[in-house]
Amino acid sequence: MFTKPIHTKILYLVLLVAALLLPFYVPDRYLFQIVIMSILFAIATASMNLIIGYTGQASLAHGAFFGIGAYGVAIMTKAGLSFWLALPLSAVITAFAGLLIGALSLRTRGHYFAIVTLCFGVILWIVAGNWIELTGGHNGIFGIARPSPITIPFVGQIEFNSQTAQFYLALAFLLLTLFALNRIVYSILGLTFMAVRNNEPLADAVGINTFATKLLSFVVSNFIAGMAGGIYASIIGAVGPSAASHMVTFNFLIYLILGGIATLPGAVIGAFAIPIIMEFMQFLGDYRMLIFGLLLVVVIIYFPQGFVGGLRLLNQKIAAWRQSRSTEAGHVKR
Amino acid sequence: MELFLQQVFNGIMFGSTYAIVALGLTLVMGILNIPNFAHGHLYMLGGYITYFFMSNIGLGYWGALLLSVIVLGLIGAVMERIVYRPLSDGPHINAFIAAIGALLFLESLALVVWGPQGLRIANPHPQIYNVMGITVGLQRLIVIVGAAALIVLLHLFLKKTLMGTTIEAVAQNREGAMLNGINVNRVSAITFFISSATAAVAASFLSPIFMLSPAMGAILGMKAFIIVILGGMGSIPGAILGGYILGLIEALGGGYISAEYKDVFAFGALIVILSIKPTGIFGKREG
């Protein structure tokens, strides 16, 4: 029922191989760093897609959950815990925070929910900037240890001091996330999420516990976001309130929408393409965000389905054009 | 006691501006059902435009205020036309994104034109009075009285004029209003004009007291949303009451508990109210 056509599978395989070989052809360290960050943003954006794209709840606290994960790893590794223990712990803490916040905010709907989650995000951001004993205030926490080396039998020890190793670490988590999300989305649970998104009263009427469904989606989504944040903190080596701010949420949202909402590749495409495009717009200086803001408005008005939606439209157009051509040809023959 | 009265006075002054900013936002949200995320940024721009008319053109404070109100109203109407109207049939997350685009544009515009450093408008009414042991600046008094006057004027406009009742009709039932021959697009544009114009009034009132900065729109915009939700979405009395409540909570919380967490109180109050009554103080159950 949910199997993909064979050419899509081949395309994904080619993309995977290209991604695995990426460290060999990225020209400079700076661009490579952006690529690594993009992978982590892709994880967070893909997780945001679960609650917004598939469950239809405009959660605007995602940056804050990313931040909780980042601060969690920062604080725990500073206290001497290994990254490999701190990361899952931090993700669980993030999920727990999501449970609490979701239990309160999911009582509201539509715009209300969006604003309430945004407010939670702002609270956490202000707390991060002022709870100096725990978070280091506006300076943040720096000198966070890189993930400690791991030993894999027959392969040897892997150190995470090089960009290449960090890249593969991030990529592994991205693939894991996409695999998990793929399984969730194309399961009964995923159908339940989409039922709530498409018609909540109807879903309620056929016996779906809509509140629990939304809460589950929210918690899973935040668990993954927390994980992405945790890896981010360890790779960057520092975390500050700006990593947990509403601008982070807005960025993820922009990646998601421009890439293609409610599609698994869309979130990844957006999170990769936009930071790199922004990087190339750097020469515009202060005018960069001005132009970016305008672009955003134009895209959302004329291409609301994002890049993936645009591709689909193109595909349909081509198919329709082929069809009309073949019927035309048939007409001439007759 | 003096500290308490001083904080109450400051709270009412902040509350006055919050009330008119939230009133503008609630008009737009109630009628177009569009969360205008860029409302706080329109407010910020209003302050800068007043600054522009005073320092670059050399107008007096009240003249600059009046022109700023008109210019910002027009900017708001244009924004409705080119940003929000094409999106009125789409999912609401798209309007959010468009608003983020608009606010990025407005904030960078202020940054490019006026720079990142704070600017201050010379206080046109620097007189200070001492009433019952508390310090009362004349400009602050003008904010309170001016805001109250504006609220009364808007109320009269909405209740007593044909245009006002038309706006209310669209807010209550968009399709019904259309069937009765009301040009909904025109009403939307006019509502956006009024909404932005009131934001300009609030910004011009406060800018002689506080610094102007490109970043000041973001937090205020979010607070305006909090007030709108606190009061009950779409409720005008709710927005006004919510504005004053928020001003008082912040002033008293900031004075007695912690100044660093002043902004957290607003958000905290929202969460407390919503966990008790998810539709806000004057809100009705959604269908």
mmCIF file of N, CA and C in Angstrom, chain B residues 17 32 43 63 89-90 107 132 146 160 221 227 233 256 268 277:
data_model
loop_
_atom_site.group_PDB
_atom_site.id
_atom_site.type_symbol
_atom_site.label_atom_id
_atom_site.label_comp_id
_atom_site.label_asym_id
_atom_site.label_seq_id
_atom_site.Cartn_x
_atom_site.Cartn_y
_atom_site.Cartn_z
ATOM 1 N N THR B 17 -0.614 51.780 26.719
ATOM 2 C CA THR B 17 -0.065 51.515 25.378
ATOM 3 C C THR B 17 -0.357 50.082 24.968
ATOM 4 N N LEU B 32 -10.188 39.547 10.012
ATOM 5 C CA LEU B 32 -9.584 38.799 8.917
ATOM 6 C C LEU B 32 -9.192 37.402 9.349
ATOM 7 N N TYR B 43 4.359 48.766 14.939
ATOM 8 C CA TYR B 43 4.497 49.669 16.079
ATOM 9 C C TYR B 43 5.890 50.297 16.089
ATOM 10 N N GLY B 63 2.591 67.333 15.403
ATOM 11 C CA GLY B 63 2.484 67.259 13.948
ATOM 12 C C GLY B 63 3.100 65.973 13.425
ATOM 13 N N ASP B 89 -7.345 32.514 1.814
ATOM 14 C CA ASP B 89 -8.018 31.216 1.712
ATOM 15 C C ASP B 89 -7.119 30.040 2.087
ATOM 16 N N GLY B 90 -5.846 30.280 2.300
ATOM 17 C CA GLY B 90 -4.905 29.192 2.567
ATOM 18 C C GLY B 90 -4.917 28.762 4.024
ATOM 19 N N GLU B 107 11.955 44.856 10.159
ATOM 20 C CA GLU B 107 13.058 45.022 11.107
ATOM 21 C C GLU B 107 14.359 45.369 10.387
ATOM 22 N N MET B 132 1.121 63.082 45.776
ATOM 23 C CA MET B 132 1.032 62.095 46.861
ATOM 24 C C MET B 132 2.321 61.291 46.981
ATOM 25 N N GLY B 146 -4.248 60.192 26.779
ATOM 26 C CA GLY B 146 -4.378 60.040 25.328
ATOM 27 C C GLY B 146 -4.885 58.664 24.939
ATOM 28 N N LYS B 160 -21.048 53.863 16.484
ATOM 29 C CA LYS B 160 -21.945 54.930 16.040
ATOM 30 C C LYS B 160 -21.856 55.240 14.543
ATOM 31 N N GLY B 221 5.113 42.898 20.075
ATOM 32 C CA GLY B 221 4.142 42.180 19.252
ATOM 33 C C GLY B 221 3.653 40.919 19.949
ATOM 34 N N ILE B 227 -2.066 39.528 25.141
ATOM 35 C CA ILE B 227 -3.215 40.294 25.641
ATOM 36 C C ILE B 227 -4.478 39.883 24.897
ATOM 37 N N MET B 233 -10.004 35.963 22.287
ATOM 38 C CA MET B 233 -9.711 36.373 20.910
ATOM 39 C C MET B 233 -10.889 37.105 20.283
ATOM 40 N N TYR B 256 8.385 44.316 42.639
ATOM 41 C CA TYR B 256 8.442 43.577 43.893
ATOM 42 C C TYR B 256 9.167 42.252 43.804
ATOM 43 N N GLY B 268 3.755 34.112 31.812
ATOM 44 C CA GLY B 268 3.260 33.262 32.892
ATOM 45 C C GLY B 268 1.778 33.493 33.147
ATOM 46 N N LYS B 277 -9.011 28.879 31.892
ATOM 47 C CA LYS B 277 -10.051 29.139 30.908
ATOM 48 C C LYS B 277 -9.404 29.253 29.531
#
